[in-house]
């Protein structure tokens, strides 16, 4: 099934989606502060819809090249996690972090605390 | 700005301060000021990130909630008996309703004995509340491991976040 999500390129950040079998992958890069919060929330709403439409088994969010994530954007990921818990049976959310950016593990670990059976936060090799 | 090595407590004070009219357009400049300062005085990446986080979160709050034309952000490092302390300070005016709300949230963040548990509680409240996240102040303690303090005088709110940092030579040796 063709992916309906489009890549996003804005001043300061990018989001590149791709589909690998039944794995939906989002590659985020740049800085996600208050100026990008609304756009990120809208995009993640679409991701949630697309994951259901594709009957994806896994949603991979690669944040290796993300240099800052504001609290509004963390809330967007929290909303995504809660939505996936209730709307997509069996879907696993895998967050790939940069081992050289310790803050990423701390910031995204909150998602694993919300849904420990459905969220994995792991470092990029 | 210069590095702080070798340490001489009586000379150990550096600071940068800026007054501005809050708008999202100045966010990047304020954060750059803070991160450049930290890069010059601190070697620890985690501390640098903690203050970058604080600069973003507190300046975003200024943009959203400050009233009046002038707000102030300062970053300083000074000596103490425990070693050098890095301090980020914001000063702004706001409405009485807003000040009362932020007072409650600051006191909760400041007195939380387990900052991560406090942050998780804020997350749960945030799930039930559409709109703004209200996570930033809790995040400064949970993720940044920063001390947070505040004062309110009239309509003026002052927030300080601070951390005792290691001397450059200690970082080099460890």
mmCIF file of N, CA and C in Angstrom, chain B residues 14-18 33-35 37-38 41 51 73-77 86-89 161:
data_model
loop_
_atom_site.group_PDB
_atom_site.id
_atom_site.type_symbol
_atom_site.label_atom_id
_atom_site.label_comp_id
_atom_site.label_asym_id
_atom_site.label_seq_id
_atom_site.Cartn_x
_atom_site.Cartn_y
_atom_site.Cartn_z
ATOM 1 N N UNK B 14 31.750 35.439 35.841
ATOM 2 C CA UNK B 14 31.549 35.857 34.461
ATOM 3 C C UNK B 14 30.038 35.876 34.255
ATOM 4 N N UNK B 15 29.554 36.815 33.498
ATOM 5 C CA UNK B 15 28.134 36.764 33.206
ATOM 6 C C UNK B 15 27.823 37.475 31.893
ATOM 7 N N UNK B 16 26.693 37.075 31.324
ATOM 8 C CA UNK B 16 26.147 37.747 30.153
ATOM 9 C C UNK B 16 24.671 37.954 30.442
ATOM 10 N N UNK B 17 24.153 39.117 30.101
ATOM 11 C CA UNK B 17 22.759 39.429 30.378
ATOM 12 C C UNK B 17 22.172 40.153 29.173
ATOM 13 N N UNK B 18 20.920 39.857 28.856
ATOM 14 C CA UNK B 18 20.287 40.541 27.730
ATOM 15 C C UNK B 18 18.840 40.883 28.087
ATOM 16 N N UNK B 33 23.172 32.498 22.964
ATOM 17 C CA UNK B 33 23.943 33.245 23.964
ATOM 18 C C UNK B 33 24.293 32.343 25.149
ATOM 19 N N UNK B 34 23.298 31.589 25.605
ATOM 20 C CA UNK B 34 23.509 30.721 26.771
ATOM 21 C C UNK B 34 24.457 29.569 26.425
ATOM 22 N N UNK B 35 24.243 28.946 25.287
ATOM 23 C CA UNK B 35 25.081 27.783 24.942
ATOM 24 C C UNK B 35 26.521 28.223 24.647
ATOM 25 N N UNK B 37 28.051 30.743 26.052
ATOM 26 C CA UNK B 37 28.637 31.017 27.368
ATOM 27 C C UNK B 37 29.066 29.706 28.031
ATOM 28 N N UNK B 38 28.157 28.729 28.014
ATOM 29 C CA UNK B 38 28.454 27.445 28.667
ATOM 30 C C UNK B 38 29.650 26.762 28.002
ATOM 31 N N UNK B 41 32.856 28.002 29.488
ATOM 32 C CA UNK B 41 33.203 27.838 30.905
ATOM 33 C C UNK B 41 33.033 26.414 31.429
ATOM 34 N N UNK B 51 21.685 23.293 30.433
ATOM 35 C CA UNK B 51 21.460 24.742 30.350
ATOM 36 C C UNK B 51 20.886 25.156 28.994
ATOM 37 N N UNK B 73 17.215 37.846 30.455
ATOM 38 C CA UNK B 73 17.821 36.521 30.619
ATOM 39 C C UNK B 73 19.306 36.739 30.910
ATOM 40 N N UNK B 74 19.798 36.086 31.952
ATOM 41 C CA UNK B 74 21.215 36.197 32.305
ATOM 42 C C UNK B 74 21.787 34.810 32.530
ATOM 43 N N UNK B 75 23.041 34.646 32.185
ATOM 44 C CA UNK B 75 23.760 33.410 32.495
ATOM 45 C C UNK B 75 25.063 33.830 33.169
ATOM 46 N N UNK B 76 25.376 33.169 34.290
ATOM 47 C CA UNK B 76 26.592 33.554 35.017
ATOM 48 C C UNK B 76 27.246 32.332 35.619
ATOM 49 N N UNK B 77 28.498 32.486 35.942
ATOM 50 C CA UNK B 77 29.205 31.456 36.712
ATOM 51 C C UNK B 77 29.955 32.178 37.820
ATOM 52 N N UNK B 86 26.976 27.425 38.004
ATOM 53 C CA UNK B 86 26.432 28.021 36.788
ATOM 54 C C UNK B 86 24.967 28.371 37.067
ATOM 55 N N UNK B 87 24.585 29.590 36.735
ATOM 56 C CA UNK B 87 23.230 30.066 37.082
ATOM 57 C C UNK B 87 22.587 30.725 35.855
ATOM 58 N N UNK B 88 21.390 30.276 35.508
ATOM 59 C CA UNK B 88 20.597 30.936 34.466
ATOM 60 C C UNK B 88 19.415 31.617 35.150
ATOM 61 N N UNK B 89 19.230 32.884 34.858
ATOM 62 C CA UNK B 89 18.174 33.670 35.510
ATOM 63 C C UNK B 89 17.272 34.305 34.460
ATOM 64 N N UNK B 161 17.783 28.815 37.654
ATOM 65 C CA UNK B 161 18.175 27.403 37.646
ATOM 66 C C UNK B 161 19.689 27.366 37.770
#
